[in-house]
Amino acid sequence: MDQIQSQEQWVLHRLEKFYAVTENLQKVQNVLSGQSVLSLRLIDWFVTNYAKMHNVSFVHQGKYQTVYLSYKSHLKAYSKKMFDPFCRCRRIKFAGMDTTVGQLNFFQWIISDGILDHMYAHREEIHRDMEARIHASKQTNKRHEISQCASDKLSTHSVQVKVSFN
């Protein structure tokens, strides 16, 4: 294995603390080993296409999550090399897994923001959408964007707001 560079070292140090929690590590190991009903392909589809098209948002631990916008901001902050669901770039051994810092960083995001749990709850719906749109895109040979961004359109969300004047 090559020597890890400084940004990778910083991110890896932060990730070691996160994955010291056995439950977090187990969730990643289940997906990467194929024991989970979620595949890497489905996870990638969800954050890059499904969440974009359907403007997926939910409340997790009192915090409002808009999946696609969160994904784009994380991608901008870390770059594809440091935030990638697939095992591309330089591999490392981590807790017995052959993975990358980018993959561990991506999974830290989907676990801590409740996105992985949301995907488990809506797996069938996400899978049907993926299959239908891949089949539909095979019928049109022209290169085009698969998913229209729902956040470019007007959408409303009911959110409780507490205003206090001190």
PDB file of C-alpha atoms in Angstrom, residues 48-113:
ATOM      1  CA  THR A  48     -27.192  10.634  -7.556  1.00  0.00           C
ATOM      2  CA  ASN A  49     -30.483  10.038  -9.391  1.00  0.00           C
ATOM      3  CA  TYR A  50     -33.444   9.077  -7.205  1.00  0.00           C
ATOM      4  CA  ALA A  51     -32.858  11.747  -4.547  1.00  0.00           C
ATOM      5  CA  LYS A  52     -32.321  14.328  -7.279  1.00  0.00           C
ATOM      6  CA  MET A  53     -35.474  13.434  -9.205  1.00  0.00           C
ATOM      7  CA  HIS A  54     -37.767  13.070  -6.191  1.00  0.00           C
ATOM      8  CA  ASN A  55     -36.178  15.755  -3.988  1.00  0.00           C
ATOM      9  CA  VAL A  56     -35.890  13.266  -1.116  1.00  0.00           C
ATOM     10  CA  SER A  57     -35.883  14.959   2.262  1.00  0.00           C
ATOM     11  CA  PHE A  58     -36.646  13.863   5.803  1.00  0.00           C
ATOM     12  CA  VAL A  59     -35.964  14.763   9.420  1.00  0.00           C
ATOM     13  CA  HIS A  60     -33.218  12.788  11.184  1.00  0.00           C
ATOM     14  CA  GLN A  61     -32.399  13.451  14.835  1.00  0.00           C
ATOM     15  CA  GLY A  62     -34.179  16.804  14.673  1.00  0.00           C
ATOM     16  CA  LYS A  63     -32.219  17.900  11.594  1.00  0.00           C
ATOM     17  CA  TYR A  64     -33.821  18.389   8.177  1.00  0.00           C
ATOM     18  CA  GLN A  65     -32.007  16.376   5.476  1.00  0.00           C
ATOM     19  CA  THR A  66     -32.259  17.027   1.733  1.00  0.00           C
ATOM     20  CA  VAL A  67     -30.278  14.112   0.337  1.00  0.00           C
ATOM     21  CA  TYR A  68     -29.209  15.352  -3.099  1.00  0.00           C
ATOM     22  CA  LEU A  69     -28.185  18.816  -1.909  1.00  0.00           C
ATOM     23  CA  SER A  70     -26.250  17.261   0.977  1.00  0.00           C
ATOM     24  CA  TYR A  71     -24.552  14.861  -1.454  1.00  0.00           C
ATOM     25  CA  LYS A  72     -23.523  17.698  -3.766  1.00  0.00           C
ATOM     26  CA  SER A  73     -22.126  19.772  -0.892  1.00  0.00           C
ATOM     27  CA  HIS A  74     -20.124  16.804   0.455  1.00  0.00           C
ATOM     28  CA  LEU A  75     -18.820  16.035  -3.029  1.00  0.00           C
ATOM     29  CA  LYS A  76     -17.755  19.650  -3.452  1.00  0.00           C
ATOM     30  CA  ALA A  77     -16.043  19.659  -0.045  1.00  0.00           C
ATOM     31  CA  TYR A  78     -14.153  16.388  -0.486  1.00  0.00           C
ATOM     32  CA  SER A  79     -13.836  15.690  -4.259  1.00  0.00           C
ATOM     33  CA  LYS A  80     -14.716  12.364  -5.896  1.00  0.00           C
ATOM     34  CA  LYS A  81     -11.483  10.757  -4.697  1.00  0.00           C
ATOM     35  CA  MET A  82     -12.335  11.398  -1.037  1.00  0.00           C
ATOM     36  CA  PHE A  83     -16.107  10.797  -1.267  1.00  0.00           C
ATOM     37  CA  ASP A  84     -17.005   7.787  -3.394  1.00  0.00           C
ATOM     38  CA  PRO A  85     -19.308   4.805  -2.763  1.00  0.00           C
ATOM     39  CA  PHE A  86     -17.150   2.594  -4.962  1.00  0.00           C
ATOM     40  CA  CYS A  87     -13.662   1.343  -4.149  1.00  0.00           C
ATOM     41  CA  ARG A  88     -11.755   3.464  -6.669  1.00  0.00           C
ATOM     42  CA  CYS A  89      -8.314   5.022  -6.149  1.00  0.00           C
ATOM     43  CA  ARG A  90      -5.802   3.960  -3.512  1.00  0.00           C
ATOM     44  CA  ARG A  91      -6.945   1.043  -1.356  1.00  0.00           C
ATOM     45  CA  ILE A  92      -6.259   0.578   2.318  1.00  0.00           C
ATOM     46  CA  LYS A  93      -6.859  -2.175   4.858  1.00  0.00           C
ATOM     47  CA  PHE A  94      -9.367  -0.998   7.460  1.00  0.00           C
ATOM     48  CA  ALA A  95     -10.884  -3.313  10.083  1.00  0.00           C
ATOM     49  CA  GLY A  96     -10.224  -6.321   7.854  1.00  0.00           C
ATOM     50  CA  MET A  97     -11.820  -4.698   4.794  1.00  0.00           C
ATOM     51  CA  ASP A  98     -10.112  -3.756   1.547  1.00  0.00           C
ATOM     52  CA  THR A  99     -11.530  -0.273   0.970  1.00  0.00           C
ATOM     53  CA  THR A 100     -10.622   3.381   0.335  1.00  0.00           C
ATOM     54  CA  VAL A 101     -10.763   6.487   2.486  1.00  0.00           C
ATOM     55  CA  GLY A 102     -13.306   7.915   0.032  1.00  0.00           C
ATOM     56  CA  GLN A 103     -15.593   4.907   0.441  1.00  0.00           C
ATOM     57  CA  LEU A 104     -15.381   5.021   4.242  1.00  0.00           C
ATOM     58  CA  ASN A 105     -16.073   8.764   4.153  1.00  0.00           C
ATOM     59  CA  PHE A 106     -19.125   8.255   1.919  1.00  0.00           C
ATOM     60  CA  PHE A 107     -20.528   5.583   4.231  1.00  0.00           C
ATOM     61  CA  GLN A 108     -19.910   7.759   7.280  1.00  0.00           C
ATOM     62  CA  TRP A 109     -22.113  10.405   5.646  1.00  0.00           C
ATOM     63  CA  ILE A 110     -24.997   8.057   4.749  1.00  0.00           C
ATOM     64  CA  ILE A 111     -24.929   6.416   8.186  1.00  0.00           C
ATOM     65  CA  SER A 112     -24.648   9.540  10.340  1.00  0.00           C
ATOM     66  CA  ASP A 113     -27.264  11.484   8.345  1.00  0.00           C
TER      67      ASP A 113
END
